[in-house]
Amino acid sequence: MVLDTTALNARRHCPDDEQAIWLFGYGSLIWKAGFPYLARRPAHIRGWTRRFWQGSHDHRGTPEAPGRVATLVAEADAVCHGMAYRIAPETLAPLDVREKNGYLREVTTLFFEDGATARGLTYIATEDNAAFLGGAAPAAMARQIAEAHGPSGPNRDYLLNLEAALAELGVREAHVSDLARRVRAHAPATDDAIPCKMSDMS
Ligand code: SIN
């Protein structure tokens, strides 16, 4: 099922009185910005772990054959590394559309490499949204990712680009790298996605 959380998000955590806000990205928002920003800095948030547990019916899959994309799952002591963007509040409107399949704006604390912290927003798809798939056996999740394809392209590119972007940040996560290894083994070698360098993107 394709959700539409756009209208819901337009009323959530609206930073109308601020000139610029921080947005934390942990999935495609790391490696495919596609929106204007004033600054971009590696950051992490705490208490959340990245999981390929959200269904993608609109970007990396279809309603009939959904893909799997990243969301955050609450976990005490977990750290999730990603990218922070300083954006104008009006940049949220197109992001609400991009993230409309179940993701809601949430307030979080961003931790930067220099020890500074800031309050910001991140999009999280929680287990109560209709597109949430939850966990499955790693082989089954990898097969689904290897085979799914949607309007934004193959699901495997999302995963492999994320793995490459995390590597550029010096981050290696077992959940992501294990899925990526399985997906590479699943697809013909000639069909490998060419992960872009983060410097080539945005
Ligand atoms: C994010 O990247 O922060 C949210 C999930 C996604 O768009 O992949």
mmCIF file with all atom_site columns, C-alpha atoms and ligand atoms in Angstrom:
data_model
loop_
_atom_site.group_PDB
_atom_site.id
_atom_site.type_symbol
_atom_site.label_atom_id
_atom_site.label_alt_id
_atom_site.label_comp_id
_atom_site.label_asym_id
_atom_site.label_entity_id
_atom_site.label_seq_id
_atom_site.pdbx_PDB_ins_code
_atom_site.Cartn_x
_atom_site.Cartn_y
_atom_site.Cartn_z
_atom_site.occupancy
_atom_site.B_iso_or_equiv
_atom_site.pdbx_formal_charge
_atom_site.auth_seq_id
_atom_site.auth_comp_id
_atom_site.auth_asym_id
_atom_site.auth_atom_id
_atom_site.pdbx_PDB_model_num
ATOM   1   C CA . MET A 1 1   ? 0.000  0.000   0.000   1.00 0.00 ? 1   MET A CA 1
ATOM   2   C CA . VAL A 1 2   ? 1.269  3.476   -0.821  1.00 0.00 ? 2   VAL A CA 1
ATOM   3   C CA . LEU A 1 3   ? 0.828  5.832   2.091   1.00 0.00 ? 3   LEU A CA 1
ATOM   4   C CA . ASP A 1 4   ? 0.896  9.579   1.955   1.00 0.00 ? 4   ASP A CA 1
ATOM   5   C CA . THR A 1 5   ? 2.250  11.253  5.055   1.00 0.00 ? 5   THR A CA 1
ATOM   6   C CA . THR A 1 6   ? 2.802  14.602  3.269   1.00 0.00 ? 6   THR A CA 1
ATOM   7   C CA . ALA A 1 7   ? -0.130 16.432  4.859   1.00 0.00 ? 7   ALA A CA 1
ATOM   8   C CA . LEU A 1 8   ? 0.656  14.960  8.275   1.00 0.00 ? 8   LEU A CA 1
ATOM   9   C CA . ASN A 1 9   ? 4.259  16.137  8.107   1.00 0.00 ? 9   ASN A CA 1
ATOM   10  C CA . ALA A 1 10  ? 3.289  19.642  7.017   1.00 0.00 ? 10  ALA A CA 1
ATOM   11  C CA . ARG A 1 11  ? 1.760  20.024  10.507  1.00 0.00 ? 11  ARG A CA 1
ATOM   12  C CA . ARG A 1 12  ? 4.580  18.295  12.450  1.00 0.00 ? 12  ARG A CA 1
ATOM   13  C CA . HIS A 1 13  ? 7.470  20.106  14.086  1.00 0.00 ? 13  HIS A CA 1
ATOM   14  C CA . CYS A 1 14  ? 7.164  23.174  11.876  1.00 0.00 ? 14  CYS A CA 1
ATOM   15  C CA . PRO A 1 15  ? 10.210 25.386  12.333  1.00 0.00 ? 15  PRO A CA 1
ATOM   16  C CA . ASP A 1 16  ? 8.497  28.492  10.931  1.00 0.00 ? 16  ASP A CA 1
ATOM   17  C CA . ASP A 1 17  ? 10.203 30.898  13.278  1.00 0.00 ? 17  ASP A CA 1
ATOM   18  C CA . GLU A 1 18  ? 13.721 29.702  12.429  1.00 0.00 ? 18  GLU A CA 1
ATOM   19  C CA . GLN A 1 19  ? 15.799 30.874  9.490   1.00 0.00 ? 19  GLN A CA 1
ATOM   20  C CA . ALA A 1 20  ? 17.586 27.564  9.071   1.00 0.00 ? 20  ALA A CA 1
ATOM   21  C CA . ILE A 1 21  ? 17.342 24.140  10.655  1.00 0.00 ? 21  ILE A CA 1
ATOM   22  C CA . TRP A 1 22  ? 19.394 20.966  10.805  1.00 0.00 ? 22  TRP A CA 1
ATOM   23  C CA . LEU A 1 23  ? 18.146 17.831  9.073   1.00 0.00 ? 23  LEU A CA 1
ATOM   24  C CA . PHE A 1 24  ? 19.751 14.441  9.781   1.00 0.00 ? 24  PHE A CA 1
ATOM   25  C CA . GLY A 1 25  ? 19.842 11.937  6.908   1.00 0.00 ? 25  GLY A CA 1
ATOM   26  C CA . TYR A 1 26  ? 20.703 8.265   7.379   1.00 0.00 ? 26  TYR A CA 1
ATOM   27  C CA . GLY A 1 27  ? 19.486 6.586   4.156   1.00 0.00 ? 27  GLY A CA 1
ATOM   28  C CA . SER A 1 28  ? 19.203 8.025   0.679   1.00 0.00 ? 28  SER A CA 1
ATOM   29  C CA . LEU A 1 29  ? 19.483 11.466  2.238   1.00 0.00 ? 29  LEU A CA 1
ATOM   30  C CA . ILE A 1 30  ? 23.180 10.714  2.841   1.00 0.00 ? 30  ILE A CA 1
ATOM   31  C CA . TRP A 1 31  ? 24.107 9.984   -0.752  1.00 0.00 ? 31  TRP A CA 1
ATOM   32  C CA . LYS A 1 32  ? 21.389 11.672  -2.778  1.00 0.00 ? 32  LYS A CA 1
ATOM   33  C CA . ALA A 1 33  ? 20.599 15.082  -1.391  1.00 0.00 ? 33  ALA A CA 1
ATOM   34  C CA . GLY A 1 34  ? 18.727 16.524  -4.370  1.00 0.00 ? 34  GLY A CA 1
ATOM   35  C CA . PHE A 1 35  ? 17.687 19.593  -2.378  1.00 0.00 ? 35  PHE A CA 1
ATOM   36  C CA . PRO A 1 36  ? 19.363 22.923  -1.628  1.00 0.00 ? 36  PRO A CA 1
ATOM   37  C CA . TYR A 1 37  ? 21.340 23.213  1.588   1.00 0.00 ? 37  TYR A CA 1
ATOM   38  C CA . LEU A 1 38  ? 23.475 25.787  3.337   1.00 0.00 ? 38  LEU A CA 1
ATOM   39  C CA . ALA A 1 39  ? 25.919 23.366  4.966   1.00 0.00 ? 39  ALA A CA 1
ATOM   40  C CA . ARG A 1 40  ? 26.532 19.634  5.067   1.00 0.00 ? 40  ARG A CA 1
ATOM   41  C CA . ARG A 1 41  ? 28.411 17.878  7.896   1.00 0.00 ? 41  ARG A CA 1
ATOM   42  C CA . PRO A 1 42  ? 28.821 14.279  9.055   1.00 0.00 ? 42  PRO A CA 1
ATOM   43  C CA . ALA A 1 43  ? 26.925 13.711  12.292  1.00 0.00 ? 43  ALA A CA 1
ATOM   44  C CA . HIS A 1 44  ? 25.387 10.971  14.376  1.00 0.00 ? 44  HIS A CA 1
ATOM   45  C CA . ILE A 1 45  ? 22.308 10.536  16.500  1.00 0.00 ? 45  ILE A CA 1
ATOM   46  C CA . ARG A 1 46  ? 21.923 8.308   19.536  1.00 0.00 ? 46  ARG A CA 1
ATOM   47  C CA . GLY A 1 47  ? 19.342 5.734   20.597  1.00 0.00 ? 47  GLY A CA 1
ATOM   48  C CA . TRP A 1 48  ? 18.492 4.686   17.042  1.00 0.00 ? 48  TRP A CA 1
ATOM   49  C CA . THR A 1 49  ? 19.806 1.954   14.785  1.00 0.00 ? 49  THR A CA 1
ATOM   50  C CA . ARG A 1 50  ? 19.519 1.774   10.959  1.00 0.00 ? 50  ARG A CA 1
ATOM   51  C CA . ARG A 1 51  ? 17.486 -1.127  9.581   1.00 0.00 ? 51  ARG A CA 1
ATOM   52  C CA . PHE A 1 52  ? 16.195 -2.069  6.118   1.00 0.00 ? 52  PHE A CA 1
ATOM   53  C CA . TRP A 1 53  ? 12.769 -2.635  7.585   1.00 0.00 ? 53  TRP A CA 1
ATOM   54  C CA . GLN A 1 54  ? 10.668 -0.078  5.698   1.00 0.00 ? 54  GLN A CA 1
ATOM   55  C CA . GLY A 1 55  ? 8.812  -1.057  2.551   1.00 0.00 ? 55  GLY A CA 1
ATOM   56  C CA . SER A 1 56  ? 9.308  1.080   -0.546  1.00 0.00 ? 56  SER A CA 1
ATOM   57  C CA . HIS A 1 57  ? 6.283  1.017   -2.809  1.00 0.00 ? 57  HIS A CA 1
ATOM   58  C CA . ASP A 1 58  ? 6.995  4.338   -4.501  1.00 0.00 ? 58  ASP A CA 1
ATOM   59  C CA . HIS A 1 59  ? 10.772 4.715   -4.995  1.00 0.00 ? 59  HIS A CA 1
ATOM   60  C CA . ARG A 1 60  ? 12.617 1.377   -4.929  1.00 0.00 ? 60  ARG A CA 1
ATOM   61  C CA . GLY A 1 61  ? 9.724  -0.975  -5.493  1.00 0.00 ? 61  GLY A CA 1
ATOM   62  C CA . THR A 1 62  ? 6.072  -1.019  -6.481  1.00 0.00 ? 62  THR A CA 1
ATOM   63  C CA . PRO A 1 63  ? 2.837  -1.713  -4.599  1.00 0.00 ? 63  PRO A CA 1
ATOM   64  C CA . GLU A 1 64  ? 2.920  -5.249  -6.041  1.00 0.00 ? 64  GLU A CA 1
ATOM   65  C CA . ALA A 1 65  ? 6.609  -5.859  -5.302  1.00 0.00 ? 65  ALA A CA 1
ATOM   66  C CA . PRO A 1 66  ? 7.835  -3.440  -2.633  1.00 0.00 ? 66  PRO A CA 1
ATOM   67  C CA . GLY A 1 67  ? 11.508 -2.894  -2.013  1.00 0.00 ? 67  GLY A CA 1
ATOM   68  C CA . ARG A 1 68  ? 13.232 -2.429  1.334   1.00 0.00 ? 68  ARG A CA 1
ATOM   69  C CA . VAL A 1 69  ? 14.735 0.866   2.446   1.00 0.00 ? 69  VAL A CA 1
ATOM   70  C CA . ALA A 1 70  ? 16.241 2.218   5.627   1.00 0.00 ? 70  ALA A CA 1
ATOM   71  C CA . THR A 1 71  ? 14.415 3.412   8.682   1.00 0.00 ? 71  THR A CA 1
ATOM   72  C CA . LEU A 1 72  ? 15.494 3.858   12.283  1.00 0.00 ? 72  LEU A CA 1
ATOM   73  C CA . VAL A 1 73  ? 14.564 1.517   15.092  1.00 0.00 ? 73  VAL A CA 1
ATOM   74  C CA . ALA A 1 74  ? 14.880 2.596   18.714  1.00 0.00 ? 74  ALA A CA 1
ATOM   75  C CA . GLU A 1 75  ? 17.718 0.810   20.525  1.00 0.00 ? 75  GLU A CA 1
ATOM   76  C CA . ALA A 1 76  ? 19.285 1.918   23.775  1.00 0.00 ? 76  ALA A CA 1
ATOM   77  C CA . ASP A 1 77  ? 22.978 2.845   23.420  1.00 0.00 ? 77  ASP A CA 1
ATOM   78  C CA . ALA A 1 78  ? 22.869 2.601   19.607  1.00 0.00 ? 78  ALA A CA 1
ATOM   79  C CA . VAL A 1 79  ? 24.592 5.221   17.454  1.00 0.00 ? 79  VAL A CA 1
ATOM   80  C CA . CYS A 1 80  ? 23.503 5.968   13.894  1.00 0.00 ? 80  CYS A CA 1
ATOM   81  C CA . HIS A 1 81  ? 25.991 7.784   11.684  1.00 0.00 ? 81  HIS A CA 1
ATOM   82  C CA . GLY A 1 82  ? 24.786 9.909   8.799   1.00 0.00 ? 82  GLY A CA 1
ATOM   83  C CA . MET A 1 83  ? 24.829 13.351  7.252   1.00 0.00 ? 83  MET A CA 1
ATOM   84  C CA . ALA A 1 84  ? 23.497 16.610  8.644   1.00 0.00 ? 84  ALA A CA 1
ATOM   85  C CA . TYR A 1 85  ? 22.220 19.320  6.341   1.00 0.00 ? 85  TYR A CA 1
ATOM   86  C CA . ARG A 1 86  ? 21.543 22.920  7.270   1.00 0.00 ? 86  ARG A CA 1
ATOM   87  C CA . ILE A 1 87  ? 18.440 23.805  5.299   1.00 0.00 ? 87  ILE A CA 1
ATOM   88  C CA . ALA A 1 88  ? 15.856 26.542  4.971   1.00 0.00 ? 88  ALA A CA 1
ATOM   89  C CA . PRO A 1 89  ? 12.502 25.514  6.513   1.00 0.00 ? 89  PRO A CA 1
ATOM   90  C CA . GLU A 1 90  ? 10.785 25.682  3.117   1.00 0.00 ? 90  GLU A CA 1
ATOM   91  C CA . THR A 1 91  ? 13.038 22.849  1.908   1.00 0.00 ? 91  THR A CA 1
ATOM   92  C CA . LEU A 1 92  ? 11.003 20.510  4.124   1.00 0.00 ? 92  LEU A CA 1
ATOM   93  C CA . ALA A 1 93  ? 7.928  20.643  1.866   1.00 0.00 ? 93  ALA A CA 1
ATOM   94  C CA . PRO A 1 94  ? 9.516  18.774  -1.083  1.00 0.00 ? 94  PRO A CA 1
ATOM   95  C CA . LEU A 1 95  ? 11.212 16.424  1.381   1.00 0.00 ? 95  LEU A CA 1
ATOM   96  C CA . ASP A 1 96  ? 7.821  15.592  2.904   1.00 0.00 ? 96  ASP A CA 1
ATOM   97  C CA . VAL A 1 97  ? 6.749  14.484  -0.589  1.00 0.00 ? 97  VAL A CA 1
ATOM   98  C CA . ARG A 1 98  ? 9.919  12.447  -1.143  1.00 0.00 ? 98  ARG A CA 1
ATOM   99  C CA . GLU A 1 99  ? 9.540  10.722  2.247   1.00 0.00 ? 99  GLU A CA 1
ATOM   100 C CA . LYS A 1 100 ? 5.755  10.349  2.021   1.00 0.00 ? 100 LYS A CA 1
ATOM   101 C CA . ASN A 1 101 ? 5.553  6.564   2.206   1.00 0.00 ? 101 ASN A CA 1
ATOM   102 C CA . GLY A 1 102 ? 5.393  6.331   5.986   1.00 0.00 ? 102 GLY A CA 1
ATOM   103 C CA . TYR A 1 103 ? 8.166  8.620   7.245   1.00 0.00 ? 103 TYR A CA 1
ATOM   104 C CA . LEU A 1 104 ? 7.317  11.271  9.845   1.00 0.00 ? 104 LEU A CA 1
ATOM   105 C CA . ARG A 1 105 ? 9.375  14.272  10.915  1.00 0.00 ? 105 ARG A CA 1
ATOM   106 C CA . GLU A 1 106 ? 10.858 13.664  14.363  1.00 0.00 ? 106 GLU A CA 1
ATOM   107 C CA . VAL A 1 107 ? 12.954 15.943  16.540  1.00 0.00 ? 107 VAL A CA 1
ATOM   108 C CA . THR A 1 108 ? 16.390 14.624  17.473  1.00 0.00 ? 108 THR A CA 1
ATOM   109 C CA . THR A 1 109 ? 19.729 15.758  18.839  1.00 0.00 ? 109 THR A CA 1
ATOM   110 C CA . LEU A 1 110 ? 22.571 15.768  16.320  1.00 0.00 ? 110 LEU A CA 1
ATOM   111 C CA . PHE A 1 111 ? 26.141 15.135  17.485  1.00 0.00 ? 111 PHE A CA 1
ATOM   112 C CA . PHE A 1 112 ? 28.911 16.545  15.289  1.00 0.00 ? 112 PHE A CA 1
ATOM   113 C CA . GLU A 1 113 ? 32.489 15.337  14.989  1.00 0.00 ? 113 GLU A CA 1
ATOM   114 C CA . ASP A 1 114 ? 33.858 18.407  16.803  1.00 0.00 ? 114 ASP A CA 1
ATOM   115 C CA . GLY A 1 115 ? 31.725 17.643  19.874  1.00 0.00 ? 115 GLY A CA 1
ATOM   116 C CA . ALA A 1 116 ? 29.067 20.249  19.116  1.00 0.00 ? 116 ALA A CA 1
ATOM   117 C CA . THR A 1 117 ? 25.411 19.293  19.336  1.00 0.00 ? 117 THR A CA 1
ATOM   118 C CA . ALA A 1 118 ? 22.282 20.732  17.745  1.00 0.00 ? 118 ALA A CA 1
ATOM   119 C CA . ARG A 1 119 ? 18.570 20.103  17.688  1.00 0.00 ? 119 ARG A CA 1
ATOM   120 C CA . GLY A 1 120 ? 17.242 18.999  14.326  1.00 0.00 ? 120 GLY A CA 1
ATOM   121 C CA . LEU A 1 121 ? 14.755 16.901  12.430  1.00 0.00 ? 121 LEU A CA 1
ATOM   122 C CA . THR A 1 122 ? 14.965 13.457  10.908  1.00 0.00 ? 122 THR A CA 1
ATOM   123 C CA . TYR A 1 123 ? 12.415 11.337  9.012   1.00 0.00 ? 123 TYR A CA 1
ATOM   124 C CA . ILE A 1 124 ? 11.556 8.055   10.733  1.00 0.00 ? 124 ILE A CA 1
ATOM   125 C CA . ALA A 1 125 ? 9.164  5.354   9.560   1.00 0.00 ? 125 ALA A CA 1
ATOM   126 C CA . THR A 1 126 ? 7.947  3.652   12.719  1.00 0.00 ? 126 THR A CA 1
ATOM   127 C CA . GLU A 1 127 ? 6.519  0.155   13.011  1.00 0.00 ? 127 GLU A CA 1
ATOM   128 C CA . ASP A 1 128 ? 2.932  1.444   13.104  1.00 0.00 ? 128 ASP A CA 1
ATOM   129 C CA . ASN A 1 129 ? 3.019  2.754   9.514   1.00 0.00 ? 129 ASN A CA 1
ATOM   130 C CA . ALA A 1 130 ? 1.318  0.581   6.892   1.00 0.00 ? 130 ALA A CA 1
ATOM   131 C CA . ALA A 1 131 ? 4.447  0.290   4.738   1.00 0.00 ? 131 ALA A CA 1
ATOM   132 C CA . PHE A 1 132 ? 6.558  -1.077  7.599   1.00 0.00 ? 132 PHE A CA 1
ATOM   133 C CA . LEU A 1 133 ? 7.869  -4.570  6.840   1.00 0.00 ? 133 LEU A CA 1
ATOM   134 C CA . GLY A 1 134 ? 10.006 -5.246  9.894   1.00 0.00 ? 134 GLY A CA 1
ATOM   135 C CA . GLY A 1 135 ? 12.860 -7.704  9.981   1.00 0.00 ? 135 GLY A CA 1
ATOM   136 C CA . ALA A 1 136 ? 13.112 -10.998 8.145   1.00 0.00 ? 136 ALA A CA 1
ATOM   137 C CA . ALA A 1 137 ? 15.802 -13.602 7.581   1.00 0.00 ? 137 ALA A CA 1
ATOM   138 C CA . PRO A 1 138 ? 18.852 -11.867 6.048   1.00 0.00 ? 138 PRO A CA 1
ATOM   139 C CA . ALA A 1 139 ? 18.685 -14.068 2.935   1.00 0.00 ? 139 ALA A CA 1
ATOM   140 C CA . ALA A 1 140 ? 15.025 -13.158 2.366   1.00 0.00 ? 140 ALA A CA 1
ATOM   141 C CA . MET A 1 141 ? 15.657 -9.434  2.862   1.00 0.00 ? 141 MET A CA 1
ATOM   142 C CA . ALA A 1 142 ? 18.618 -9.566  0.461   1.00 0.00 ? 142 ALA A CA 1
ATOM   143 C CA . ARG A 1 143 ? 16.586 -11.428 -2.164  1.00 0.00 ? 143 ARG A CA 1
ATOM   144 C CA . GLN A 1 144 ? 13.815 -8.825  -1.930  1.00 0.00 ? 144 GLN A CA 1
ATOM   145 C CA . ILE A 1 145 ? 16.331 -5.979  -2.307  1.00 0.00 ? 145 ILE A CA 1
ATOM   146 C CA . ALA A 1 146 ? 18.133 -7.701  -5.177  1.00 0.00 ? 146 ALA A CA 1
ATOM   147 C CA . GLU A 1 147 ? 14.904 -8.162  -7.118  1.00 0.00 ? 147 GLU A CA 1
ATOM   148 C CA . ALA A 1 148 ? 12.907 -4.990  -6.382  1.00 0.00 ? 148 ALA A CA 1
ATOM   149 C CA . HIS A 1 149 ? 12.844 -2.087  -8.774  1.00 0.00 ? 149 HIS A CA 1
ATOM   150 C CA . GLY A 1 150 ? 10.833 1.137   -8.658  1.00 0.00 ? 150 GLY A CA 1
ATOM   151 C CA . PRO A 1 151 ? 10.512 4.570   -10.236 1.00 0.00 ? 151 PRO A CA 1
ATOM   152 C CA . SER A 1 152 ? 13.738 5.733   -8.549  1.00 0.00 ? 152 SER A CA 1
ATOM   153 C CA . GLY A 1 153 ? 15.679 2.692   -9.796  1.00 0.00 ? 153 GLY A CA 1
ATOM   154 C CA . PRO A 1 154 ? 16.833 -0.698  -8.545  1.00 0.00 ? 154 PRO A CA 1
ATOM   155 C CA . ASN A 1 155 ? 16.526 -1.313  -4.830  1.00 0.00 ? 155 ASN A CA 1
ATOM   156 C CA . ARG A 1 156 ? 20.056 -2.776  -4.845  1.00 0.00 ? 156 ARG A CA 1
ATOM   157 C CA . ASP A 1 157 ? 21.501 0.610   -5.896  1.00 0.00 ? 157 ASP A CA 1
ATOM   158 C CA . TYR A 1 158 ? 19.955 2.205   -2.790  1.00 0.00 ? 158 TYR A CA 1
ATOM   159 C CA . LEU A 1 159 ? 21.676 -0.365  -0.582  1.00 0.00 ? 159 LEU A CA 1
ATOM   160 C CA . LEU A 1 160 ? 25.047 -0.338  -2.383  1.00 0.00 ? 160 LEU A CA 1
ATOM   161 C CA . ASN A 1 161 ? 25.142 3.458   -2.587  1.00 0.00 ? 161 ASN A CA 1
ATOM   162 C CA . LEU A 1 162 ? 24.407 3.639   1.124   1.00 0.00 ? 162 LEU A CA 1
ATOM   163 C CA . GLU A 1 163 ? 27.167 1.151   1.895   1.00 0.00 ? 163 GLU A CA 1
ATOM   164 C CA . ALA A 1 164 ? 29.624 3.221   -0.202  1.00 0.00 ? 164 ALA A CA 1
ATOM   165 C CA . ALA A 1 165 ? 28.523 6.488   1.402   1.00 0.00 ? 165 ALA A CA 1
ATOM   166 C CA . LEU A 1 166 ? 28.963 5.008   4.881   1.00 0.00 ? 166 LEU A CA 1
ATOM   167 C CA . ALA A 1 167 ? 32.430 3.758   3.893   1.00 0.00 ? 167 ALA A CA 1
ATOM   168 C CA . GLU A 1 168 ? 33.352 7.316   2.882   1.00 0.00 ? 168 GLU A CA 1
ATOM   169 C CA . LEU A 1 169 ? 32.291 8.374   6.363   1.00 0.00 ? 169 LEU A CA 1
ATOM   170 C CA . GLY A 1 170 ? 34.504 5.637   7.810   1.00 0.00 ? 170 GLY A CA 1
ATOM   171 C CA . VAL A 1 171 ? 31.468 3.688   8.993   1.00 0.00 ? 171 VAL A CA 1
ATOM   172 C CA . ARG A 1 172 ? 30.929 -0.040  8.519   1.00 0.00 ? 172 ARG A CA 1
ATOM   173 C CA . GLU A 1 173 ? 27.707 -1.536  9.870   1.00 0.00 ? 173 GLU A CA 1
ATOM   174 C CA . ALA A 1 174 ? 27.110 -5.273  10.019  1.00 0.00 ? 174 ALA A CA 1
ATOM   175 C CA . HIS A 1 175 ? 23.425 -4.960  9.033   1.00 0.00 ? 175 HIS A CA 1
ATOM   176 C CA . VAL A 1 176 ? 24.233 -2.932  5.899   1.00 0.00 ? 176 VAL A CA 1
ATOM   177 C CA . SER A 1 177 ? 27.412 -4.718  4.840   1.00 0.00 ? 177 SER A CA 1
ATOM   178 C CA . ASP A 1 178 ? 25.917 -8.179  5.329   1.00 0.00 ? 178 ASP A CA 1
ATOM   179 C CA . LEU A 1 179 ? 22.899 -7.282  3.170   1.00 0.00 ? 179 LEU A CA 1
ATOM   180 C CA . ALA A 1 180 ? 25.190 -5.710  0.550   1.00 0.00 ? 180 ALA A CA 1
ATOM   181 C CA . ARG A 1 181 ? 27.367 -8.843  0.424   1.00 0.00 ? 181 ARG A CA 1
ATOM   182 C CA . ARG A 1 182 ? 24.329 -11.041 -0.043  1.00 0.00 ? 182 ARG A CA 1
ATOM   183 C CA . VAL A 1 183 ? 22.839 -8.770  -2.707  1.00 0.00 ? 183 VAL A CA 1
ATOM   184 C CA . ARG A 1 184 ? 26.115 -8.723  -4.672  1.00 0.00 ? 184 ARG A CA 1
ATOM   185 C CA . ALA A 1 185 ? 26.198 -12.503 -4.568  1.00 0.00 ? 185 ALA A CA 1
ATOM   186 C CA . HIS A 1 186 ? 22.600 -12.652 -5.759  1.00 0.00 ? 186 HIS A CA 1
ATOM   187 C CA . ALA A 1 187 ? 22.983 -10.514 -8.897  1.00 0.00 ? 187 ALA A CA 1
ATOM   188 C CA . PRO A 1 188 ? 25.136 -11.191 -11.968 1.00 0.00 ? 188 PRO A CA 1
ATOM   189 C CA . ALA A 1 189 ? 28.538 -9.498  -11.632 1.00 0.00 ? 189 ALA A CA 1
ATOM   190 C CA . THR A 1 190 ? 28.004 -7.485  -14.821 1.00 0.00 ? 190 THR A CA 1
ATOM   191 C CA . ASP A 1 191 ? 24.910 -5.926  -13.309 1.00 0.00 ? 191 ASP A CA 1
ATOM   192 C CA . ASP A 1 192 ? 26.797 -4.340  -10.421 1.00 0.00 ? 192 ASP A CA 1
ATOM   193 C CA . ALA A 1 193 ? 25.649 -0.870  -9.408  1.00 0.00 ? 193 ALA A CA 1
ATOM   194 C CA . ILE A 1 194 ? 28.416 1.692   -9.658  1.00 0.00 ? 194 ILE A CA 1
ATOM   195 C CA . PRO A 1 195 ? 28.331 3.433   -6.305  1.00 0.00 ? 195 PRO A CA 1
ATOM   196 C CA . CYS A 1 196 ? 28.914 7.161   -6.754  1.00 0.00 ? 196 CYS A CA 1
ATOM   197 C CA . LYS A 1 197 ? 31.366 9.035   -4.605  1.00 0.00 ? 197 LYS A CA 1
ATOM   198 C CA . MET A 1 198 ? 29.554 11.430  -2.295  1.00 0.00 ? 198 MET A CA 1
ATOM   199 C CA . SER A 1 199 ? 31.542 14.250  -3.883  1.00 0.00 ? 199 SER A CA 1
ATOM   200 C CA . ASP A 1 200 ? 29.887 13.438  -7.250  1.00 0.00 ? 200 ASP A CA 1
ATOM   201 C CA . MET A 1 201 ? 26.430 13.790  -5.785  1.00 0.00 ? 201 MET A CA 1
ATOM   202 C CA . SER A 1 202 ? 24.195 16.427  -4.259  1.00 0.00 ? 202 SER A CA 1
HETATM 203 C C1 . SIN B 2 .   ? 16.879 9.309   5.257   1.00 0.00 ? 1   SIN B C1 1
HETATM 204 O O1 . SIN B 2 .   ? 17.639 9.083   4.330   1.00 0.00 ? 1   SIN B O1 1
HETATM 205 O O2 . SIN B 2 .   ? 17.240 10.015  6.218   1.00 0.00 ? 1   SIN B O2 1
HETATM 206 C C2 . SIN B 2 .   ? 15.468 8.804   5.277   1.00 0.00 ? 1   SIN B C2 1
HETATM 207 C C3 . SIN B 2 .   ? 15.237 7.566   4.497   1.00 0.00 ? 1   SIN B C3 1
HETATM 208 C C4 . SIN B 2 .   ? 15.515 7.681   3.034   1.00 0.00 ? 1   SIN B C4 1
HETATM 209 O O3 . SIN B 2 .   ? 15.037 8.645   2.391   1.00 0.00 ? 1   SIN B O3 1
HETATM 210 O O4 . SIN B 2 .   ? 16.171 6.816   2.477   1.00 0.00 ? 1   SIN B O4 1
#
